[in-house]
PDB file of C-alpha atoms in Angstrom:
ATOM      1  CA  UNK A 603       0.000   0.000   0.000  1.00 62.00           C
ATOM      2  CA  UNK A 604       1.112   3.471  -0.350  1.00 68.00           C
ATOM      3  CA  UNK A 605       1.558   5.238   2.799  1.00 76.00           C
ATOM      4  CA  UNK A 606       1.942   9.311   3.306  1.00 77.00           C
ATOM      5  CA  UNK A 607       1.421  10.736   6.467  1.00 80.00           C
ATOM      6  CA  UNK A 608       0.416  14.104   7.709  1.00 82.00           C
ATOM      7  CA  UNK A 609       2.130  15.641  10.244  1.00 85.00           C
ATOM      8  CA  UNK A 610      -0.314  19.250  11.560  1.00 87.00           C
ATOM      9  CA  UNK A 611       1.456  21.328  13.642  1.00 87.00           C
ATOM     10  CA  UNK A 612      -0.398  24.394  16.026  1.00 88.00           C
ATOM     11  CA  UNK A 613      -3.651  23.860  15.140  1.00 89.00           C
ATOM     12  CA  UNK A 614      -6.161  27.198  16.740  1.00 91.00           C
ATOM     13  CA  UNK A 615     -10.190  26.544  16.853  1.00 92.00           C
ATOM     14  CA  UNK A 616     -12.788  28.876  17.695  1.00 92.00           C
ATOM     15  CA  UNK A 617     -16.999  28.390  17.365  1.00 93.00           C
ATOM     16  CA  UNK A 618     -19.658  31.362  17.626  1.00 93.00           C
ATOM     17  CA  UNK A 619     -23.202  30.161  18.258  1.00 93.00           C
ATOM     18  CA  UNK A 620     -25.960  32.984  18.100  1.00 92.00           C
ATOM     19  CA  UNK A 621     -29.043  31.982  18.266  1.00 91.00           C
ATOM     20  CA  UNK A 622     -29.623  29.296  14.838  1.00 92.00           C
ATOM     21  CA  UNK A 623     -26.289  30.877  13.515  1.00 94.00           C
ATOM     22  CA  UNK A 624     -23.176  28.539  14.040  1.00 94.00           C
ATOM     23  CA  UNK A 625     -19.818  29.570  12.791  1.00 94.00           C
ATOM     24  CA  UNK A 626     -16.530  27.054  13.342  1.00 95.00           C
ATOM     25  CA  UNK A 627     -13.242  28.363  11.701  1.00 94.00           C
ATOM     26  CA  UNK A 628     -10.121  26.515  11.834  1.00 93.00           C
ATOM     27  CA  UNK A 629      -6.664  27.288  11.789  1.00 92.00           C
ATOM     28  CA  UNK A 630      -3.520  25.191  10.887  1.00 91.00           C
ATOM     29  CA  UNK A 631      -0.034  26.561  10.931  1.00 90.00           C
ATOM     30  CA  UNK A 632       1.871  24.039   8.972  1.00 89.00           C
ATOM     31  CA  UNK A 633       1.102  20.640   7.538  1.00 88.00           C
ATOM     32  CA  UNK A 634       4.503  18.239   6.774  1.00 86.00           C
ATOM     33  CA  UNK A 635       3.327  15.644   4.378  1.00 82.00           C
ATOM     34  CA  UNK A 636       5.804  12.675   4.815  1.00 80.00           C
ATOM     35  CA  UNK A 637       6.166   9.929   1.953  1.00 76.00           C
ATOM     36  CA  UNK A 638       6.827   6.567   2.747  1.00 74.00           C
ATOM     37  CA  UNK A 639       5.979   4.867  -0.678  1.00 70.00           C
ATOM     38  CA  UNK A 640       4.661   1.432  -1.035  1.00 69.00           C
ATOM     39  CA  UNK A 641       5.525  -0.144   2.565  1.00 70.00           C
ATOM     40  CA  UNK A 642       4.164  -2.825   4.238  1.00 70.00           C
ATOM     41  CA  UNK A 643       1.608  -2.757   7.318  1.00 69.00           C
ATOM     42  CA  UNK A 644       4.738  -3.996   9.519  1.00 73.00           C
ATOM     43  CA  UNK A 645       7.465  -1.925   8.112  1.00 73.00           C
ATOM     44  CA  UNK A 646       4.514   1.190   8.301  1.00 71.00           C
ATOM     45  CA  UNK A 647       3.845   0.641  12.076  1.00 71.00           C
ATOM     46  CA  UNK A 648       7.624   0.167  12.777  1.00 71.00           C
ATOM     47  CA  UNK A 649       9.208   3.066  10.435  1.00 64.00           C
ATOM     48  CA  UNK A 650       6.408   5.442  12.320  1.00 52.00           C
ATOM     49  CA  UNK A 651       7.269   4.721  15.591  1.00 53.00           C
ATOM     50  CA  UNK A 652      10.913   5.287  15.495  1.00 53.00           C
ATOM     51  CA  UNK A 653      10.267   8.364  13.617  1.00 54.00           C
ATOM     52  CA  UNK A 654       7.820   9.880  16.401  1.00 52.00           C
ATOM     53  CA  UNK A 655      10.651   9.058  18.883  1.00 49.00           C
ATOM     54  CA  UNK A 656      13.189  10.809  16.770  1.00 51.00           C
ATOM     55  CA  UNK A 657      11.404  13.615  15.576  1.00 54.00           C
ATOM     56  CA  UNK A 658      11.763  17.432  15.800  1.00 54.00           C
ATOM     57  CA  UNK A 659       9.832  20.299  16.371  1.00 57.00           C
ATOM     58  CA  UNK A 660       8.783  21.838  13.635  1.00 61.00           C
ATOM     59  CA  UNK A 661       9.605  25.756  13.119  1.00 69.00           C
ATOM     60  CA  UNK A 662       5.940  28.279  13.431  1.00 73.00           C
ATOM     61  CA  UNK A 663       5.233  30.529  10.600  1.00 78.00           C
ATOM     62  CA  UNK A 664       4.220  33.806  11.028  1.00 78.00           C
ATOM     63  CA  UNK A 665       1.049  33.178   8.964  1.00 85.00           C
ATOM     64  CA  UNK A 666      -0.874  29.870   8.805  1.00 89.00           C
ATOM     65  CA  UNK A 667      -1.423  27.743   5.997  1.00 91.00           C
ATOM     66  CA  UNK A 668      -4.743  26.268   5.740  1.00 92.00           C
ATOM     67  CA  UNK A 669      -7.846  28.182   7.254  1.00 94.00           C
ATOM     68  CA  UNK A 670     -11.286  27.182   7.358  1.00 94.00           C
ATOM     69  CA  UNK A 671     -14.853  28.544   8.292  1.00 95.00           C
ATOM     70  CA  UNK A 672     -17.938  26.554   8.076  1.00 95.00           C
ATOM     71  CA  UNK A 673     -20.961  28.622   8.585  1.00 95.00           C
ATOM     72  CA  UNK A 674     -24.350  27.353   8.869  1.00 93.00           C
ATOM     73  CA  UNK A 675     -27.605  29.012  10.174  1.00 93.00           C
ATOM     74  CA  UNK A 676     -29.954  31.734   8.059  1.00 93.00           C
ATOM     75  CA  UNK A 677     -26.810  34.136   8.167  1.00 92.00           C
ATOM     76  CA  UNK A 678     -25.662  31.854   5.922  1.00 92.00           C
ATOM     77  CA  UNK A 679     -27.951  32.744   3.032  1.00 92.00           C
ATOM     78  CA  UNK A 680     -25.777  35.532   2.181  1.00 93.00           C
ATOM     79  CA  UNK A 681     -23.683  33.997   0.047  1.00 93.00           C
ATOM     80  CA  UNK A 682     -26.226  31.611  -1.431  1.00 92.00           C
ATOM     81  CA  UNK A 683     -29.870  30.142  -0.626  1.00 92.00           C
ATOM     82  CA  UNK A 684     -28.398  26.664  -0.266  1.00 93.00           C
ATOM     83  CA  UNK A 685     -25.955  27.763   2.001  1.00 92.00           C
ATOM     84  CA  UNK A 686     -29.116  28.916   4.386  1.00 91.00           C
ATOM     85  CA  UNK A 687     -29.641  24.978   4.881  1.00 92.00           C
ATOM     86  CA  UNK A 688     -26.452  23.071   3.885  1.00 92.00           C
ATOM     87  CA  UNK A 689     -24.280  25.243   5.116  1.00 94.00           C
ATOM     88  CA  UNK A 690     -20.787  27.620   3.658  1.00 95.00           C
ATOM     89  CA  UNK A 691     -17.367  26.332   3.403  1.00 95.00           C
ATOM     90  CA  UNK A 692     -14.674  28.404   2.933  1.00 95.00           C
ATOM     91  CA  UNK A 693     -10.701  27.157   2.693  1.00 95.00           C
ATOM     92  CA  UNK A 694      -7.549  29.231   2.494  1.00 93.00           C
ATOM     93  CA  UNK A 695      -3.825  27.404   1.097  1.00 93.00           C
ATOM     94  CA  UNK A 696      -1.478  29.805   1.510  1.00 91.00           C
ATOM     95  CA  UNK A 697       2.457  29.352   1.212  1.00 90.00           C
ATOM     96  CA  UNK A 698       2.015  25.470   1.121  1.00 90.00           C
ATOM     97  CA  UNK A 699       4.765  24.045  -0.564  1.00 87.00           C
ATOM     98  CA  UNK A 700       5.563  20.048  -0.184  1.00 85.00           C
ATOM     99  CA  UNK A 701       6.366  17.009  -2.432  1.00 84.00           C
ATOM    100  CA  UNK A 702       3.789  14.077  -3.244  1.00 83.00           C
ATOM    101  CA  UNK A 703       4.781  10.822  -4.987  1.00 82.00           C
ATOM    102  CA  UNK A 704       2.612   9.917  -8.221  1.00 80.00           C
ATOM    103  CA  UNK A 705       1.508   6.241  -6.355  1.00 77.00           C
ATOM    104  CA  UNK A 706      -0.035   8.795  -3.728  1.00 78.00           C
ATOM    105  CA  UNK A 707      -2.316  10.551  -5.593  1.00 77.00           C
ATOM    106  CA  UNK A 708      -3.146   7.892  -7.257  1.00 76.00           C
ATOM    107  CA  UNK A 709      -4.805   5.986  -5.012  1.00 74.00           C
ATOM    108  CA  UNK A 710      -5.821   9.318  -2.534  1.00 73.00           C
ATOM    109  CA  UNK A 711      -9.535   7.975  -4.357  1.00 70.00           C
ATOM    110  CA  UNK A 712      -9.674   4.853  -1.377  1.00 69.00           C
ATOM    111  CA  UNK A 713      -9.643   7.724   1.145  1.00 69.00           C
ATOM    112  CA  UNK A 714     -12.194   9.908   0.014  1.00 67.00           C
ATOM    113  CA  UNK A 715     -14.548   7.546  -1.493  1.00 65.00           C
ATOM    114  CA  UNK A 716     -18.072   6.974  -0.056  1.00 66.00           C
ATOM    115  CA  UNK A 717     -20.526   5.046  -0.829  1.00 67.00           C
ATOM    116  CA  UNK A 718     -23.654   7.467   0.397  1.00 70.00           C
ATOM    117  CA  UNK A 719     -24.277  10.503  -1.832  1.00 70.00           C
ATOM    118  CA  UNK A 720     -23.003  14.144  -0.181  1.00 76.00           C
ATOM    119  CA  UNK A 721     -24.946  16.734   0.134  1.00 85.00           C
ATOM    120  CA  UNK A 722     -24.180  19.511  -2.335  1.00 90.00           C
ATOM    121  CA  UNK A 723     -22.263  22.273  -0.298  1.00 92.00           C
ATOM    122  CA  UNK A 724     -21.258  25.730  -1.679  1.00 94.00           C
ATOM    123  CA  UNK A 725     -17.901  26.464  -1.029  1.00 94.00           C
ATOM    124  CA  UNK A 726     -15.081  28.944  -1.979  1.00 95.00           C
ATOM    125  CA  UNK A 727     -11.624  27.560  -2.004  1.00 94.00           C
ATOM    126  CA  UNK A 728      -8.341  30.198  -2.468  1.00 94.00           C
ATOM    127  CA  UNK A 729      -5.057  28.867  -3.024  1.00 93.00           C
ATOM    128  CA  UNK A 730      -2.038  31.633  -2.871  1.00 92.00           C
ATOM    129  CA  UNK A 731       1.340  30.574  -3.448  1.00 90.00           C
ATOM    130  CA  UNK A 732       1.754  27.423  -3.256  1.00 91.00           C
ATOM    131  CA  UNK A 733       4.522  24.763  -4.633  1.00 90.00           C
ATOM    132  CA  UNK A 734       3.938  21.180  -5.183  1.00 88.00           C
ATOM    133  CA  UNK A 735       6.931  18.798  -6.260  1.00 85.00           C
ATOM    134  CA  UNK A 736       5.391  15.859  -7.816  1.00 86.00           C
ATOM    135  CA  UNK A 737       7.850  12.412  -8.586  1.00 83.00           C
ATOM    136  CA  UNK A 738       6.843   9.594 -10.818  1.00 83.00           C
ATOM    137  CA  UNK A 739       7.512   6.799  -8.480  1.00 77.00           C
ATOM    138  CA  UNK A 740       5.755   4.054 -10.782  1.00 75.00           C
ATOM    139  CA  UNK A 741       7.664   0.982 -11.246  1.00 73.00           C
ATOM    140  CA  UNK A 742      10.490   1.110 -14.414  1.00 74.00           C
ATOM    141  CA  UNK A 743      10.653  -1.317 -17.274  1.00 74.00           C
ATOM    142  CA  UNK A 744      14.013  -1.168 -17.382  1.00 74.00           C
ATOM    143  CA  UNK A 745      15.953  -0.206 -14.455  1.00 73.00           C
ATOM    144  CA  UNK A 746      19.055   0.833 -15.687  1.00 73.00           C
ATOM    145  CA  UNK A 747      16.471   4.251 -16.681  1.00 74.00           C
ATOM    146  CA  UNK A 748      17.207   7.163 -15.104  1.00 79.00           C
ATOM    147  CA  UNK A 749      15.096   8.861 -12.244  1.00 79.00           C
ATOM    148  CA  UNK A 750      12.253  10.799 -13.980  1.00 81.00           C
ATOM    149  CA  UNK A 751      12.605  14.328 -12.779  1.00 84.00           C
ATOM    150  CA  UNK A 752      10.318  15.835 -10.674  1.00 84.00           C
ATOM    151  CA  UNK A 753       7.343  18.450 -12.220  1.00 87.00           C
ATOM    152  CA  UNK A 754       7.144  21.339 -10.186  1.00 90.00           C
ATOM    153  CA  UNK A 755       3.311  22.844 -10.088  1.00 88.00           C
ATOM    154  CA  UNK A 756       3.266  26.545  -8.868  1.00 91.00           C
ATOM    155  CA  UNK A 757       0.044  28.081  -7.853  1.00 90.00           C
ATOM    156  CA  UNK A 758       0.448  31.937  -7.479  1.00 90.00           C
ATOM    157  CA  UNK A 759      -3.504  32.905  -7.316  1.00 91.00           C
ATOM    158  CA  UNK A 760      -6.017  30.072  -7.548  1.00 92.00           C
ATOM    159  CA  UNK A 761     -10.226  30.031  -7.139  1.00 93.00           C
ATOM    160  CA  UNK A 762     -12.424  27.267  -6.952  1.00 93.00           C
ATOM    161  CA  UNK A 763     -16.126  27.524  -6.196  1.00 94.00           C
ATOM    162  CA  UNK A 764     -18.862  25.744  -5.736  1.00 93.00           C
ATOM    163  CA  UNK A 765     -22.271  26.747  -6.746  1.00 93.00           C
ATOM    164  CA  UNK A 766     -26.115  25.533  -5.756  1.00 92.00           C
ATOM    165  CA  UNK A 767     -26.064  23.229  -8.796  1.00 91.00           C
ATOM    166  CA  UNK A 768     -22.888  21.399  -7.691  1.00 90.00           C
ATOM    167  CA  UNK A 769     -21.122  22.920 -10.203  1.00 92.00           C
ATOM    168  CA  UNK A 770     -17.323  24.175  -9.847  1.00 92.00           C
ATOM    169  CA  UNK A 771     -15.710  27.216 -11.239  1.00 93.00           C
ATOM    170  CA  UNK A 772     -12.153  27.484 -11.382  1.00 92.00           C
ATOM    171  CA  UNK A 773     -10.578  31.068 -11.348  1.00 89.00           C
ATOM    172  CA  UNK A 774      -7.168  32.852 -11.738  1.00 82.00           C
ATOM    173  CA  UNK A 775      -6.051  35.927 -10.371  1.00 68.00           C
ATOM    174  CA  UNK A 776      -7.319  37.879 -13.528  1.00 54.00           C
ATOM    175  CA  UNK A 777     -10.917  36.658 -12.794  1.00 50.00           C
ATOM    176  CA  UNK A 778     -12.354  40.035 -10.785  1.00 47.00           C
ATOM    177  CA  UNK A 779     -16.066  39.396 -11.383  1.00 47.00           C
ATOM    178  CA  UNK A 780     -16.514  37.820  -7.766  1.00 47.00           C
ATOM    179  CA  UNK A 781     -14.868  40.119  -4.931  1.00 48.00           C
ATOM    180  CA  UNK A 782     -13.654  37.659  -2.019  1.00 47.00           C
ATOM    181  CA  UNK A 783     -11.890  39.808  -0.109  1.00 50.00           C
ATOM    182  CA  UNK A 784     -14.302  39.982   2.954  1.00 49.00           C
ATOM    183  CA  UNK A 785     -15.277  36.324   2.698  1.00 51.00           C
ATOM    184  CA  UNK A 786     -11.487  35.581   3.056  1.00 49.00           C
ATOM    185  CA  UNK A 787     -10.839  38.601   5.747  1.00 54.00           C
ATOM    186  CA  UNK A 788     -13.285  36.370   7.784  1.00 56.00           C
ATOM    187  CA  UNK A 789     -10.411  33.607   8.090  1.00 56.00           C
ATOM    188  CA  UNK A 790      -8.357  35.169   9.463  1.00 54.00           C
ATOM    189  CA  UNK A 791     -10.450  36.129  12.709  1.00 52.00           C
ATOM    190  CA  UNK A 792     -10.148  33.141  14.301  1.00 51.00           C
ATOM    191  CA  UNK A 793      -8.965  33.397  17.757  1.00 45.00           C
ATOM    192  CA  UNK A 794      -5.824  31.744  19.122  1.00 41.00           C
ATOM    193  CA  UNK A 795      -7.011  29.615  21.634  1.00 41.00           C
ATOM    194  CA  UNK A 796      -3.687  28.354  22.326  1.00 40.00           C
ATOM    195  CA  UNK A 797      -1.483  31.029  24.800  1.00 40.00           C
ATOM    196  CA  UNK A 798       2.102  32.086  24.770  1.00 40.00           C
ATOM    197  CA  UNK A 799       2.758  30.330  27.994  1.00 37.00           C
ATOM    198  CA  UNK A 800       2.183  26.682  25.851  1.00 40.00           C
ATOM    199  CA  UNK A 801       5.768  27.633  23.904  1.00 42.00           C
ATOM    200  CA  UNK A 802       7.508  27.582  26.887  1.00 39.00           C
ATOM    201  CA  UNK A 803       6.426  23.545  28.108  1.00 37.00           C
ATOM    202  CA  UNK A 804       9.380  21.132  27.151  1.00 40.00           C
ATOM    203  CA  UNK A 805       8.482  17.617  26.475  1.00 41.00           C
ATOM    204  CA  UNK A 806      11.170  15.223  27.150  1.00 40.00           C
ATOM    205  CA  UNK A 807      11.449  11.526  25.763  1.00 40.00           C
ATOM    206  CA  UNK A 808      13.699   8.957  26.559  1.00 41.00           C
ATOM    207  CA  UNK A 809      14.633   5.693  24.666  1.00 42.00           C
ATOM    208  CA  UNK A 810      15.551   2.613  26.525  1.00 41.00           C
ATOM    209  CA  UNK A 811      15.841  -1.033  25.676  1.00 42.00           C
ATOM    210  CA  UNK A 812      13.766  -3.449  27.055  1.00 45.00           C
ATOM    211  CA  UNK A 813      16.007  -6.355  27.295  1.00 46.00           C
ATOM    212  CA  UNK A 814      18.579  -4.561  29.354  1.00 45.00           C
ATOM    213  CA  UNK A 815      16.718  -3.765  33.124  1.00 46.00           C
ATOM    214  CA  UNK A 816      17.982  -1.129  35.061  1.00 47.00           C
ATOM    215  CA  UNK A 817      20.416  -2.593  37.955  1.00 48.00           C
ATOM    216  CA  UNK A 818      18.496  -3.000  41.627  1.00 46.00           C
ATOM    217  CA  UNK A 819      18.527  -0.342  43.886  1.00 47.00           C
ATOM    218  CA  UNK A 820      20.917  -0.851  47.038  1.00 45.00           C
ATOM    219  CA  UNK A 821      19.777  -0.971  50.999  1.00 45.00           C
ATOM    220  CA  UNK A 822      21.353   0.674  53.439  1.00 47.00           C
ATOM    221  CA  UNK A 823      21.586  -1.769  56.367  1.00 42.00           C
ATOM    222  CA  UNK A 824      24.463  -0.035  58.673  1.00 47.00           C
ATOM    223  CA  UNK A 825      22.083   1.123  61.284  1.00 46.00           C
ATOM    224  CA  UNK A 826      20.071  -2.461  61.587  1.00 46.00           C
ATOM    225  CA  UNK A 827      16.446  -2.606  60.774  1.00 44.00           C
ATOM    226  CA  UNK A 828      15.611   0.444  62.251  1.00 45.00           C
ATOM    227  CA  UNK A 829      18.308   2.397  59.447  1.00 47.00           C
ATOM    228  CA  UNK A 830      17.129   0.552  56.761  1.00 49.00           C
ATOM    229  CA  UNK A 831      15.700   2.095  53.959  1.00 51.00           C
ATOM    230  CA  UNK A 832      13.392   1.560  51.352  1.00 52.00           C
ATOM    231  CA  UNK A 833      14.841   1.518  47.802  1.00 57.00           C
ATOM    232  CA  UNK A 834      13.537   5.065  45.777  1.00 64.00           C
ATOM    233  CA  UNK A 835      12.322   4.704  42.631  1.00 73.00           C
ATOM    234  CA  UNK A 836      14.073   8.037  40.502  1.00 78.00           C
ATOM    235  CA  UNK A 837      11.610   9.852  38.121  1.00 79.00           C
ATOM    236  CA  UNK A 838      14.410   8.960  34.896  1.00 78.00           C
ATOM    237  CA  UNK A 839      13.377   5.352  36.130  1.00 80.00           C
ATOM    238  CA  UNK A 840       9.752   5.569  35.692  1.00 82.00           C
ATOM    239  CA  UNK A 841       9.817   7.121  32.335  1.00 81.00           C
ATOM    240  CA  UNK A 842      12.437   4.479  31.008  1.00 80.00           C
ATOM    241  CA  UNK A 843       9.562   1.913  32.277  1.00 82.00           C
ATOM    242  CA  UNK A 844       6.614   4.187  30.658  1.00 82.00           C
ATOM    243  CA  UNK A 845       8.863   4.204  26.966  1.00 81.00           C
ATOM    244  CA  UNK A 846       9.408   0.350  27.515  1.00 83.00           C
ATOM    245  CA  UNK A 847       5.600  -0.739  28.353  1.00 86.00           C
ATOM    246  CA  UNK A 848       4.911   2.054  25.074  1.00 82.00           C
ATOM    247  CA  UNK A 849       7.135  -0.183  22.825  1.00 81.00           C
ATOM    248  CA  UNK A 850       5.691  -3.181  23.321  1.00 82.00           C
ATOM    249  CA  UNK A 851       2.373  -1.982  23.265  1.00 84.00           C
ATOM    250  CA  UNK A 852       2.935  -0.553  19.659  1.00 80.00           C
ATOM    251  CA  UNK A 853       4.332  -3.867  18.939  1.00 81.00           C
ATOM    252  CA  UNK A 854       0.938  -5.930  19.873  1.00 84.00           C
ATOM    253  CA  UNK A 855      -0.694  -2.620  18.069  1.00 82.00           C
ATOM    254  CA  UNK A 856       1.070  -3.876  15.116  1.00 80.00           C
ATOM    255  CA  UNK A 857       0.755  -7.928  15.332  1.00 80.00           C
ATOM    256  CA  UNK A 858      -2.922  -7.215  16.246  1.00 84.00           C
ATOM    257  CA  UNK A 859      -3.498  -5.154  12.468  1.00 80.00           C
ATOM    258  CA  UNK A 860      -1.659  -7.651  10.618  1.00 80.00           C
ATOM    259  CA  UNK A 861      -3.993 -10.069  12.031  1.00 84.00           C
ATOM    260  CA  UNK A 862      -7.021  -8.185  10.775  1.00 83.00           C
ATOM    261  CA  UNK A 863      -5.694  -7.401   7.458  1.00 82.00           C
ATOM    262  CA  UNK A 864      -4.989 -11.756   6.900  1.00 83.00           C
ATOM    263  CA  UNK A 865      -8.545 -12.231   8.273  1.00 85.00           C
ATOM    264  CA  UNK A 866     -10.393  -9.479   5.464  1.00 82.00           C
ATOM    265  CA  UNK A 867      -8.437 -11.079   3.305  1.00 81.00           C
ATOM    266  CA  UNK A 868      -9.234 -14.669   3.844  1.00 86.00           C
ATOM    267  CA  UNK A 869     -13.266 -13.336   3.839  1.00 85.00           C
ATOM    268  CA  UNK A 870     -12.776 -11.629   0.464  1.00 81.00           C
ATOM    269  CA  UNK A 871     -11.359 -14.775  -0.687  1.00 82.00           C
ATOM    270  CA  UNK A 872     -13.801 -16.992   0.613  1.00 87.00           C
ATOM    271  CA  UNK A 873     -16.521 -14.500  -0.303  1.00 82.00           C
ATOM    272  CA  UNK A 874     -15.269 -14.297  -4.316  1.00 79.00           C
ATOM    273  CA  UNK A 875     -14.851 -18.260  -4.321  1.00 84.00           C
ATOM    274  CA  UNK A 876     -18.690 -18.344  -3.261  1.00 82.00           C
ATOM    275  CA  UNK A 877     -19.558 -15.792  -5.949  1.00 80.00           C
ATOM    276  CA  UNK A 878     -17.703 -17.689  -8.059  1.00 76.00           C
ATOM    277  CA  UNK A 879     -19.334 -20.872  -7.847  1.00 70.00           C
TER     278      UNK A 879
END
């Protein structure tokens, strides 16, 4: 399967309710798409672990990058009369630049797809300078080929909307006929929920190994049984135990999927053999 994950970093909510009028936005300050190609459920649930234990913070931008209001409620109907009952979505991309393999939007489809039918929702989408890298990492005939190079898609000033009819409309930056500039100053009135102090937390991690167990503690029996003490447990000590019991709980995590995924396979196969017959 073809694995990318998502990693969201400083993510700000906020919701105002008055009266039938509901309005959620949304803010995220960076998204780090990570590509891990066509991997295994085992090497997926391994590679992912060591990589949460290893990784770094990510650097805050000045300016998030995606930033969405939903707005439902008969204040609503402003910007259409189906958006009175199903509701407004609006979406700002701006200075999003990352790399995607070919495999992964390829087969983005099992994600999304549902079988019910969606509501049709009116929505205005603005992308603003934004850089996609996108490799062909299909299999080669031959593989003495060289690596095809990588097309580079840049986005300066991008529009998609959706109407009533669930029809789209793709703009550029010439396209002046709809003026979105106080839709879009409404994304970026979110409040930060999250305060200055939060910078200033440190979370600390520690990596152990399981097989090796931290050497007993030592009594001190000069003054009898009255002198003895008890053996103290350090805090360093409890954490090593905490990272040790979180290992091997990813690793049942792990044994527990692949178990699932042989068991919807054997039912698919039993299940086509049936239809077969």
């Amino acid at each position: 399967m073809s694995v990318v994950v998502f990693k969201i970093v400083s993510v700000n909510c906020g919701i105002d309710i008055k009266g039938e009028d509901v309005a959620v936005g949304l803010q995220v300050n960076q998204v780090i798409p990570k590509q891990l190609g066509n991997v295994s459920v085992r090497q997926y649930l391994s590679r992912s672990l060591n990589s949460d234990q290893k990784s770094s913070p990510a650097q805050r931008k000045s300016c998030p990058e995606i930033s969405l209001r939903l707005e439902t409620g008969p204040s609503a109907k402003r910007y259409s009369p189906l958006a009175a009952e199903n509701g407004f979505l609006q979406c700002q991309v701006a200075d999003f630049g990352s790399e995607f393999l070919t495999s992964t939007l390829a087969n983005i489809h099992h994600f999304i797809d549902d079988d019910s039918v969606p509501e049709v929702m009116p929505m205005k989408i603005r992308v603003q300078k934004a850089k996609l890298h996108l490799q062909d990492d299909s299999p080669k005939n031959n593989n003495s080929d060289p690596e095809p190079e990588p097309i580079v898609l840049n986005i300066q000033d991008l529009l998609v909307e959706r109407y009533d009819d669930g029809s789209f409309c793709i703009k550029g930056n010439g396209d002046t006929s709809t003026d979105t500039s106080t839709n879009l100053k409404e994304l970026k009135e979110i409040p930060a929920l999250i305060s200055d102090s939060t910078k200033s937390i440190q979370h600390r991690s520690t990596q152990t190994l399981c097989d090796s167990p931290a050497p007993p503690q030592q009594l001190d029996v000069r003054g009898g049984s009255r002198d003895r003490k008890t053996p103290v447990i350090s805090m360093e000590q409890l954490l090593d135990e905490n990272e040790c019991l979180k290992q091997e709980l990813a690793k049942t995590k792990m044994a527990l999927a692949e178990a699932h995924m042989e068991r919807d396979s054997l039912l698919h196969q039993i299940k086509r053999l049936t239809l077969d017959k």
